[in-house]
mmCIF file of C-alpha atoms and ligand atoms in Angstrom:
data_model
loop_
_atom_site.group_PDB
_atom_site.id
_atom_site.type_symbol
_atom_site.label_atom_id
_atom_site.label_comp_id
_atom_site.label_asym_id
_atom_site.label_seq_id
_atom_site.Cartn_x
_atom_site.Cartn_y
_atom_site.Cartn_z
ATOM 1 C CA MET F 1 10.927 9.322 27.885
ATOM 2 C CA ASP F 2 11.736 5.372 27.403
ATOM 3 C CA ALA F 3 13.057 3.952 30.814
ATOM 4 C CA PRO F 4 17.040 2.730 30.373
ATOM 5 C CA ASN F 5 17.494 -0.378 28.698
ATOM 6 C CA GLY F 6 18.462 -1.917 32.611
ATOM 7 C CA SER F 7 15.035 -0.510 34.545
ATOM 8 C CA GLN F 8 13.103 -2.171 31.533
ATOM 9 C CA ASP F 9 14.773 -5.349 32.193
ATOM 10 C CA THR F 10 14.106 -5.308 36.015
ATOM 11 C CA GLU F 11 10.649 -4.327 35.526
ATOM 12 C CA GLN F 12 10.319 -7.375 33.137
ATOM 13 C CA THR F 13 12.675 -9.471 35.619
ATOM 14 C CA LEU F 14 9.896 -8.630 38.317
ATOM 15 C CA ASP F 15 6.761 -9.021 36.381
ATOM 16 C CA SER F 16 8.256 -12.349 35.384
ATOM 17 C CA GLN F 17 8.836 -13.281 38.739
ATOM 18 C CA VAL F 18 5.943 -11.906 40.368
ATOM 19 C CA LYS F 19 3.700 -14.181 37.635
ATOM 20 C CA ALA F 20 5.674 -16.967 38.621
ATOM 21 C CA PHE F 21 5.149 -16.394 42.110
ATOM 22 C CA PHE F 22 1.732 -16.204 42.248
ATOM 23 C CA ASP F 23 0.973 -19.042 39.045
ATOM 24 C CA SER F 24 2.472 -21.829 41.221
ATOM 25 C CA ALA F 25 1.346 -20.877 44.789
ATOM 26 C CA PRO F 26 -1.419 -23.362 46.269
ATOM 27 C CA PRO F 27 -4.261 -21.381 46.104
ATOM 28 C CA LEU F 28 -5.648 -20.241 48.980
ATOM 29 C CA GLN F 29 -8.827 -22.242 50.617
ATOM 30 C CA ASN F 30 -10.615 -19.838 52.125
ATOM 31 C CA ARG F 31 -9.993 -17.264 49.003
ATOM 32 C CA ASN F 32 -14.082 -16.246 48.343
ATOM 33 C CA ASP F 33 -15.448 -15.916 52.385
ATOM 34 C CA ILE F 34 -11.948 -13.132 52.829
ATOM 35 C CA ILE F 35 -13.273 -11.247 49.499
ATOM 36 C CA GLN F 36 -16.316 -11.547 51.092
ATOM 37 C CA LYS F 37 -15.881 -10.314 54.548
ATOM 38 C CA LEU F 38 -13.242 -7.605 53.138
ATOM 39 C CA ASN F 39 -15.858 -5.948 51.143
ATOM 40 C CA HIS F 40 -18.085 -5.954 53.846
ATOM 41 C CA PHE F 41 -15.769 -4.455 55.953
ATOM 42 C CA ILE F 42 -14.807 -1.859 53.800
ATOM 43 C CA GLN F 43 -18.436 -0.940 52.835
ATOM 44 C CA LEU F 44 -19.346 -0.493 56.062
ATOM 45 C CA ASN F 45 -16.631 1.708 57.178
ATOM 46 C CA SER F 46 -16.725 4.128 54.257
ATOM 47 C CA LEU F 47 -20.646 4.291 54.965
ATOM 48 C CA SER F 48 -20.172 4.999 59.000
ATOM 49 C CA SER F 49 -18.386 8.310 58.753
ATOM 50 C CA GLU F 50 -19.219 11.506 60.924
ATOM 51 C CA ASN F 51 -18.359 13.718 57.804
ATOM 52 C CA GLY F 52 -19.242 12.083 55.096
ATOM 53 C CA ILE F 53 -15.804 11.091 53.577
ATOM 54 C CA GLY F 54 -15.368 7.454 55.507
ATOM 55 C CA LYS F 55 -12.881 5.835 57.788
ATOM 56 C CA ARG F 56 -9.402 5.696 57.247
ATOM 57 C CA ILE F 57 -8.531 2.180 57.140
ATOM 58 C CA VAL F 58 -5.489 0.650 57.621
ATOM 59 C CA CYS F 59 -4.107 -2.854 56.812
ATOM 60 C CA VAL F 60 -1.421 -3.881 59.106
ATOM 61 C CA THR F 61 0.885 -7.131 58.645
ATOM 62 C CA SER F 62 2.266 -8.769 61.814
ATOM 63 C CA GLY F 63 4.298 -11.635 62.460
ATOM 64 C CA GLY F 64 6.817 -13.784 60.620
ATOM 65 C CA THR F 65 5.911 -15.570 57.453
ATOM 66 C CA THR F 66 7.195 -19.718 56.920
ATOM 67 C CA ALA F 67 8.838 -20.826 53.965
ATOM 68 C CA PRO F 68 8.066 -24.289 53.635
ATOM 69 C CA LEU F 69 10.541 -27.372 52.571
ATOM 70 C CA GLU F 70 7.964 -29.619 51.685
ATOM 71 C CA GLN F 71 4.226 -29.424 50.189
ATOM 72 C CA ARG F 72 2.940 -31.858 52.838
ATOM 73 C CA CYS F 73 4.485 -29.921 54.875
ATOM 74 C CA VAL F 74 6.670 -31.277 57.798
ATOM 75 C CA ARG F 75 9.431 -28.493 58.245
ATOM 76 C CA TYR F 76 9.699 -24.654 57.241
ATOM 77 C CA VAL F 77 12.449 -21.796 57.491
ATOM 78 C CA ASP F 78 10.473 -19.373 59.865
ATOM 79 C CA ASN F 79 11.931 -16.580 61.690
ATOM 80 C CA PHE F 80 11.801 -14.509 65.013
ATOM 81 C CA SER F 81 8.676 -11.720 64.855
ATOM 82 C CA SER F 82 6.266 -12.012 67.598
ATOM 83 C CA GLY F 83 3.992 -9.429 66.260
ATOM 84 C CA HIS F 84 4.429 -7.661 69.145
ATOM 85 C CA ARG F 85 4.489 -4.555 67.231
ATOM 86 C CA GLY F 86 1.771 -5.219 64.694
ATOM 87 C CA ALA F 87 -0.756 -5.890 67.728
ATOM 88 C CA THR F 88 0.246 -3.275 69.605
ATOM 89 C CA SER F 89 0.144 -0.665 66.555
ATOM 90 C CA THR F 90 -3.305 -2.092 65.727
ATOM 91 C CA GLU F 91 -4.293 -0.808 69.238
ATOM 92 C CA TYR F 92 -3.313 2.703 68.822
ATOM 93 C CA PHE F 93 -5.130 2.339 65.058
ATOM 94 C CA LEU F 94 -8.150 1.959 66.591
ATOM 95 C CA LYS F 95 -7.821 4.253 69.327
ATOM 96 C CA ALA F 96 -6.785 6.937 66.650
ATOM 97 C CA GLY F 97 -9.528 6.201 64.822
ATOM 98 C CA TYR F 98 -9.298 4.097 61.906
ATOM 99 C CA ALA F 99 -10.735 0.933 61.100
ATOM 100 C CA VAL F 100 -7.929 -1.902 60.835
ATOM 101 C CA ILE F 101 -7.518 -5.341 59.100
ATOM 102 C CA PHE F 102 -4.572 -7.167 61.012
ATOM 103 C CA LEU F 103 -3.333 -9.551 58.797
ATOM 104 C CA TYR F 104 -1.369 -11.860 61.604
ATOM 105 C CA ARG F 105 0.577 -14.818 61.641
ATOM 106 C CA ARG F 106 -1.902 -17.554 63.137
ATOM 107 C CA GLY F 107 -0.430 -18.197 66.777
ATOM 108 C CA SER F 108 1.270 -14.883 67.016
ATOM 109 C CA PHE F 109 0.795 -11.905 69.378
ATOM 110 C CA GLN F 110 -3.134 -10.706 69.450
ATOM 111 C CA PRO F 111 -4.171 -6.976 69.967
ATOM 112 C CA PHE F 112 -5.060 -6.187 73.880
ATOM 113 C CA CYS F 113 -3.728 -9.720 74.829
ATOM 114 C CA ARG F 114 -0.137 -7.819 76.140
ATOM 115 C CA SER F 115 -0.988 -7.610 79.803
ATOM 116 C CA LEU F 116 -1.951 -11.538 79.603
ATOM 117 C CA PRO F 117 0.689 -14.457 80.081
ATOM 118 C CA ASP F 118 1.908 -16.598 77.197
ATOM 119 C CA ASP F 119 -0.841 -19.474 78.624
ATOM 120 C CA PRO F 120 -3.778 -17.369 79.541
ATOM 121 C CA LEU F 121 -5.976 -20.488 79.642
ATOM 122 C CA LEU F 122 -4.126 -22.442 82.226
ATOM 123 C CA ASP F 123 -2.342 -19.123 83.924
ATOM 124 C CA CYS F 124 -5.580 -17.141 83.992
ATOM 125 C CA PHE F 125 -8.518 -19.183 85.028
ATOM 126 C CA GLU F 126 -8.686 -21.278 87.907
ATOM 127 C CA ALA F 127 -10.896 -24.068 89.104
ATOM 128 C CA THR F 128 -13.016 -23.634 92.195
ATOM 129 C CA GLU F 129 -15.287 -25.923 94.255
ATOM 130 C CA GLY F 130 -17.529 -28.240 91.721
ATOM 131 C CA LEU F 131 -15.273 -27.756 89.062
ATOM 132 C CA ASN F 132 -16.075 -24.396 88.309
ATOM 133 C CA ILE F 133 -13.961 -22.050 86.344
ATOM 134 C CA GLN F 134 -13.327 -18.393 87.629
ATOM 135 C CA VAL F 135 -10.709 -15.703 86.221
ATOM 136 C CA GLY F 136 -7.699 -15.742 88.964
ATOM 137 C CA GLU F 137 -7.422 -12.772 90.931
ATOM 138 C CA ALA F 138 -3.895 -11.598 89.851
ATOM 139 C CA TYR F 139 -5.255 -11.703 86.271
ATOM 140 C CA SER F 140 -9.283 -10.354 86.727
ATOM 141 C CA LYS F 141 -8.703 -6.761 85.182
ATOM 142 C CA ALA F 142 -6.389 -7.768 82.234
ATOM 143 C CA VAL F 143 -8.742 -10.570 81.128
ATOM 144 C CA LYS F 144 -11.346 -8.089 81.626
ATOM 145 C CA THR F 145 -10.433 -5.376 79.470
ATOM 146 C CA ALA F 146 -8.564 -7.778 76.358
ATOM 147 C CA ILE F 147 -12.335 -9.030 76.304
ATOM 148 C CA VAL F 148 -14.021 -6.291 77.070
ATOM 149 C CA ASP F 149 -11.929 -3.851 74.141
ATOM 150 C CA HIS F 150 -11.582 -7.103 71.867
ATOM 151 C CA HIS F 151 -15.128 -7.772 71.333
ATOM 152 C CA ALA F 152 -16.299 -3.889 71.430
ATOM 153 C CA ALA F 153 -13.480 -3.448 68.248
ATOM 154 C CA VAL F 154 -14.553 -7.086 66.552
ATOM 155 C CA ASN F 155 -18.280 -6.403 67.065
ATOM 156 C CA SER F 156 -18.537 -2.692 66.040
ATOM 157 C CA GLY F 157 -16.791 -3.034 62.696
ATOM 158 C CA LEU F 158 -13.728 -1.705 63.079
ATOM 159 C CA LEU F 159 -11.419 -4.951 63.394
ATOM 160 C CA LEU F 160 -11.022 -7.562 61.319
ATOM 161 C CA LYS F 161 -8.470 -10.140 61.685
ATOM 162 C CA LEU F 162 -7.327 -12.780 59.098
ATOM 163 C CA PRO F 163 -4.900 -15.136 59.509
ATOM 164 C CA PHE F 164 -1.617 -16.860 57.807
ATOM 165 C CA SER F 165 1.076 -18.958 58.181
ATOM 166 C CA THR F 166 2.971 -19.404 54.634
ATOM 167 C CA ILE F 167 4.625 -16.636 52.294
ATOM 168 C CA PHE F 168 2.268 -17.921 49.479
ATOM 169 C CA GLU F 169 -0.585 -17.133 52.143
ATOM 170 C CA TYR F 170 0.715 -13.732 52.985
ATOM 171 C CA LEU F 171 1.130 -12.803 49.458
ATOM 172 C CA GLN F 172 -1.719 -13.676 48.243
ATOM 173 C CA MET F 173 -4.022 -12.594 51.213
ATOM 174 C CA LEU F 174 -1.779 -9.168 50.621
ATOM 175 C CA GLN F 175 -2.608 -9.206 46.896
ATOM 176 C CA ILE F 176 -6.692 -9.399 47.901
ATOM 177 C CA ILE F 177 -6.482 -6.913 50.421
ATOM 178 C CA SER F 178 -5.508 -4.042 47.651
ATOM 179 C CA LYS F 179 -8.235 -4.549 45.709
ATOM 180 C CA PRO F 180 -10.758 -2.883 47.508
ATOM 181 C CA MET F 181 -8.237 -0.588 49.327
ATOM 182 C CA LYS F 182 -7.528 0.191 46.002
ATOM 183 C CA ASP F 183 -11.182 1.847 45.571
ATOM 184 C CA ILE F 184 -10.679 3.722 48.619
ATOM 185 C CA GLY F 185 -7.971 5.767 47.196
ATOM 186 C CA PRO F 186 -5.519 7.783 49.930
ATOM 187 C CA ARG F 187 -8.045 7.190 52.719
ATOM 188 C CA ALA F 188 -6.573 3.315 52.875
ATOM 189 C CA MET F 189 -3.175 3.194 54.728
ATOM 190 C CA PHE F 190 -0.700 -0.112 55.054
ATOM 191 C CA PHE F 191 1.762 0.009 57.899
ATOM 192 C CA LEU F 192 3.599 -3.442 56.970
ATOM 193 C CA ALA F 193 5.243 -4.736 59.936
ATOM 194 C CA ALA F 194 5.165 -8.520 59.191
ATOM 195 C CA ALA F 195 8.872 -10.474 58.887
ATOM 196 C CA VAL F 196 8.443 -11.224 55.175
ATOM 197 C CA SER F 197 10.752 -14.110 53.841
ATOM 198 C CA ASP F 198 13.260 -13.326 51.663
ATOM 199 C CA PHE F 199 14.137 -16.563 50.384
ATOM 200 C CA TYR F 200 11.854 -19.559 49.110
ATOM 201 C CA VAL F 201 11.419 -22.743 47.314
ATOM 202 C CA PRO F 202 8.923 -22.462 44.424
ATOM 203 C CA TRP F 203 5.891 -24.802 44.739
ATOM 204 C CA LYS F 204 6.743 -26.634 41.482
ATOM 205 C CA ASP F 205 9.813 -27.118 42.923
ATOM 206 C CA MET F 206 9.049 -28.436 46.267
ATOM 207 C CA VAL F 207 9.135 -32.201 47.158
ATOM 208 C CA GLU F 208 5.779 -33.590 48.273
ATOM 209 C CA HIS F 209 6.581 -36.054 50.860
ATOM 210 C CA LYS F 210 8.754 -35.102 54.167
ATOM 211 C CA ILE F 211 11.893 -35.333 53.125
ATOM 212 C CA GLN F 212 13.727 -38.201 54.791
ATOM 213 C CA SER F 213 17.135 -38.211 57.209
ATOM 214 C CA GLY F 214 20.092 -40.227 56.270
ATOM 215 C CA SER F 215 22.509 -37.468 54.153
ATOM 216 C CA HIS F 216 25.171 -35.710 55.642
ATOM 217 C CA ILE F 217 23.883 -33.031 54.083
ATOM 218 C CA LEU F 218 20.815 -31.402 53.012
ATOM 219 C CA ASP F 219 20.534 -29.601 49.180
ATOM 220 C CA VAL F 220 17.653 -26.648 49.072
ATOM 221 C CA LYS F 221 17.706 -24.494 46.580
ATOM 222 C CA LEU F 222 15.813 -21.614 48.005
ATOM 223 C CA VAL F 223 14.958 -18.706 45.584
ATOM 224 C CA GLN F 224 14.049 -14.722 46.121
ATOM 225 C CA VAL F 225 10.572 -13.832 47.165
ATOM 226 C CA PRO F 226 9.903 -10.866 44.444
ATOM 227 C CA LYS F 227 9.836 -7.357 45.823
ATOM 228 C CA MET F 228 5.991 -6.910 46.255
ATOM 229 C CA LEU F 229 6.468 -3.632 48.054
ATOM 230 C CA SER F 230 7.598 -2.520 44.484
ATOM 231 C CA VAL F 231 4.090 -3.926 42.712
ATOM 232 C CA LEU F 232 2.233 -2.985 45.963
ATOM 233 C CA ARG F 233 2.377 0.794 45.135
ATOM 234 C CA LYS F 234 2.963 0.699 41.547
ATOM 235 C CA ASP F 235 -0.057 -1.806 40.498
ATOM 236 C CA TRP F 236 -1.807 -2.761 43.840
ATOM 237 C CA ALA F 237 -3.060 0.437 45.462
ATOM 238 C CA PRO F 238 -0.827 3.012 43.943
ATOM 239 C CA VAL F 239 -2.829 5.534 46.089
ATOM 240 C CA ALA F 240 -2.955 4.329 49.825
ATOM 241 C CA PHE F 241 -0.378 5.557 52.098
ATOM 242 C CA CYS F 242 2.467 3.009 52.372
ATOM 243 C CA ILE F 243 4.766 2.213 55.705
ATOM 244 C CA SER F 244 7.422 -0.595 55.922
ATOM 245 C CA PHE F 245 9.837 -1.639 57.863
ATOM 246 C CA LYS F 246 13.572 -1.941 57.778
ATOM 247 C CA LEU F 247 15.047 -4.293 60.250
ATOM 248 C CA GLU F 248 18.930 -4.478 60.854
ATOM 249 C CA THR F 249 21.041 -5.749 63.833
ATOM 250 C CA ASP F 250 23.908 -3.357 63.217
ATOM 251 C CA SER F 251 22.462 -0.032 63.797
ATOM 252 C CA ASN F 252 25.957 1.941 61.319
ATOM 253 C CA ILE F 253 24.038 0.419 58.166
ATOM 254 C CA LEU F 254 20.204 1.264 59.565
ATOM 255 C CA ILE F 255 19.787 4.032 58.707
ATOM 256 C CA LYS F 256 21.118 3.898 55.064
ATOM 257 C CA LYS F 257 19.192 0.539 54.340
ATOM 258 C CA ALA F 258 15.954 2.226 54.903
ATOM 259 C CA ARG F 259 16.225 5.740 52.898
ATOM 260 C CA GLY F 260 17.583 2.737 49.988
ATOM 261 C CA ALA F 261 14.167 0.845 50.972
ATOM 262 C CA LEU F 262 12.473 4.466 50.713
ATOM 263 C CA GLU F 263 13.586 5.162 47.518
ATOM 264 C CA LYS F 264 13.509 1.880 45.776
ATOM 265 C CA TYR F 265 9.742 0.449 46.760
ATOM 266 C CA ASN F 266 8.715 4.623 46.447
ATOM 267 C CA MET F 267 7.058 4.308 50.365
ATOM 268 C CA HIS F 268 5.656 7.400 51.908
ATOM 269 C CA ALA F 269 7.675 6.345 55.268
ATOM 270 C CA VAL F 270 10.504 3.251 56.508
ATOM 271 C CA VAL F 271 10.367 3.177 60.084
ATOM 272 C CA ALA F 272 13.763 1.886 60.574
ATOM 273 C CA ASN F 273 14.455 -0.501 63.924
ATOM 274 C CA GLU F 274 17.306 -2.250 65.483
ATOM 275 C CA LEU F 275 16.214 -5.618 66.731
ATOM 276 C CA SER F 276 17.911 -5.207 70.074
ATOM 277 C CA THR F 277 15.593 -1.590 70.778
ATOM 278 C CA ARG F 278 12.983 -2.189 68.754
ATOM 279 C CA LYS F 279 10.796 -1.816 71.819
ATOM 280 C CA GLU F 280 12.569 1.165 73.006
ATOM 281 C CA GLN F 281 13.054 3.209 69.985
ATOM 282 C CA VAL F 282 12.695 3.364 65.942
ATOM 283 C CA VAL F 283 13.508 6.250 63.704
ATOM 284 C CA VAL F 284 10.663 7.290 60.711
ATOM 285 C CA VAL F 285 12.703 8.091 57.608
ATOM 286 C CA THR F 286 10.879 9.998 54.767
ATOM 287 C CA ILE F 287 11.791 11.887 51.775
ATOM 288 C CA ASP F 288 12.983 14.963 53.696
ATOM 289 C CA ASP F 289 13.077 13.692 57.545
ATOM 290 C CA LYS F 290 14.259 11.233 59.532
ATOM 291 C CA ILE F 291 12.381 11.510 63.518
ATOM 292 C CA THR F 292 13.122 9.147 66.082
ATOM 293 C CA VAL F 293 10.731 8.041 67.914
ATOM 294 C CA GLN F 294 11.043 6.989 71.717
ATOM 295 C CA ARG F 295 8.763 5.218 74.195
ATOM 296 C CA ASP F 296 8.255 7.685 77.156
ATOM 297 C CA LYS F 297 10.045 5.508 79.951
ATOM 298 C CA SER F 298 9.018 7.421 82.970
ATOM 299 C CA LYS F 299 5.820 5.356 82.160
ATOM 300 C CA ALA F 300 5.851 1.692 82.917
ATOM 301 C CA ASP F 301 3.007 0.699 80.470
ATOM 302 C CA ASP F 302 4.123 3.563 77.154
ATOM 303 C CA ASP F 303 4.936 1.579 74.002
ATOM 304 C CA VAL F 304 6.810 2.938 71.479
ATOM 305 C CA GLU F 305 4.075 2.545 69.141
ATOM 306 C CA ASN F 306 2.062 4.848 70.956
ATOM 307 C CA PRO F 307 4.206 7.987 69.700
ATOM 308 C CA LEU F 308 4.820 6.331 66.393
ATOM 309 C CA ILE F 309 0.982 5.926 65.648
ATOM 310 C CA LYS F 310 0.125 8.992 66.415
ATOM 311 C CA LEU F 311 2.929 10.795 64.004
ATOM 312 C CA LEU F 312 1.804 8.113 60.955
ATOM 313 C CA SER F 313 -1.824 9.281 61.432
ATOM 314 C CA GLN F 314 -0.442 13.109 61.436
ATOM 315 C CA ARG F 315 1.473 12.070 57.950
ATOM 316 C CA HIS F 316 -1.747 9.887 56.680
ATOM 317 C CA SER F 317 -4.327 12.878 57.271
ATOM 318 C CA ALA F 318 -1.803 15.673 55.915
ATOM 319 C CA TYR F 319 -1.552 13.119 52.529
ATOM 320 C CA ILE F 320 -5.453 12.971 52.491
ATOM 321 C CA GLU F 321 -5.529 16.313 52.199
ATOM 322 C CA ASP F 322 -3.147 17.544 49.894
ATOM 323 C CA SER F 323 -4.635 14.521 47.505
ATOM 324 C CA LYS F 324 -7.808 16.797 47.784
ATOM 325 C CA ARG F 325 -6.395 19.661 46.706
ATOM 326 C CA MET F 326 -4.259 17.807 44.047
ATOM 327 C CA ARG F 327 -7.703 16.169 42.323
HETATM 328 C C1 9Z3 L 1 9.961 -5.122 61.640
HETATM 329 O O1 9Z3 L 1 11.195 -4.241 61.661
HETATM 330 C C2 9Z3 L 1 8.901 -5.087 62.682
HETATM 331 O O2 9Z3 L 1 9.138 -4.186 63.158
HETATM 332 C C3 9Z3 L 1 10.176 -6.365 63.619
HETATM 333 C C4 9Z3 L 1 8.849 -6.363 64.617
HETATM 334 C C5 9Z3 L 1 9.768 -7.788 63.092
HETATM 335 C C6 9Z3 L 1 11.128 -6.023 63.967
HETATM 336 P P1 9Z3 L 1 7.831 -8.106 66.749
HETATM 337 O O3 9Z3 L 1 7.845 -8.735 65.489
HETATM 338 O O4 9Z3 L 1 9.190 -7.536 65.847
HETATM 339 O O5 9Z3 L 1 7.465 -7.177 67.963
HETATM 340 O O6 9Z3 L 1 8.789 -8.918 67.427
HETATM 341 N N1 9Z3 L 1 9.246 -5.494 60.725
HETATM 342 C C7 9Z3 L 1 9.583 -5.848 59.188
HETATM 343 C C8 9Z3 L 1 10.749 -6.370 58.855
HETATM 344 C C9 9Z3 L 1 11.053 -7.006 57.383
HETATM 345 O O7 9Z3 L 1 11.212 -7.702 57.056
HETATM 346 N N2 9Z3 L 1 11.456 -5.935 56.305
HETATM 347 C C10 9Z3 L 1 11.559 -6.135 55.269
HETATM 348 C C11 9Z3 L 1 13.623 -5.850 55.166
HETATM 349 O O8 9Z3 L 1 13.767 -5.520 56.423
HETATM 350 C C12 9Z3 L 1 11.205 -5.473 54.391
HETATM 351 S S1 9Z3 L 1 9.118 -5.864 54.418
HETATM 352 O O9 9Z3 L 1 13.987 -6.494 54.348
#
């Protein structure tokens, strides 16, 4: 049956918006290098398995994208995201047996570094006599754990870290990642925790040089970023298990908005979180469920990502089993 005209129009509009976005985006400098690293990573984790079917692979997106205002960028629109959610979730995904592609905002939180201070190099290390450097007593355990766990994950080929800054880089990289992820079918998961810009200045409309001060009003037109979640689900990796996030500051509209996103983008689950309580509690919204997930407050170092990743990992396993039965 033909789709009603309205929905056909919307689809065409989205397709043309997506095309316009990618056509005008400045090409990634290290595109070939990223493709090579990704192919190697996915190949490695598809062979090395105990059960002969390869590891589950998750792409965790983390931190906020910037929307530049000038081509030779001096200023940009940014958002609050610290990358804590993505970095912490990466640790729990690794614990759950996943291989992780960590697509993160340059300079944001990193896996295994949560116990380190903001300026680890200056605060964790101290100069001893003769200008030798050693780890200070207070951070000794945290530094050793971070270094050992991080190197173990990277060196064993279970963690691939890919940095982005702008919305142009992020969406091009997400598209590149989806290609080999599509090939591994339901074993692939997308965990889209990055706070993605809603508005941007298209590259072709952007001034080249630094915007000059002097006028009272800065008149910049931002246009809506095409909704790539739909494209990811429909075209880029239609069989992958897809989790997106919904953030609101008003708890009264949070679940309704999450349910709306679930249906609109055909996600397998939407994790709803409120800005002020996001580290304590989230709600996992699926087509037939609404599960509140909380941090275990009796343990000082527990994270909400601990039960969250356990739940999503179980759901992903069930999804893989269902997919086998349907074949
Ligand atoms: C989230 O909701 C993340 O949980 C946070 C994590 C960004 C709140 P932090 O990085 O914070 O630990 O400081 N991410 C997605 C936010 C978002 O942009 N969602 C879009 C929306 O709400 C859908 S893709 O419309």
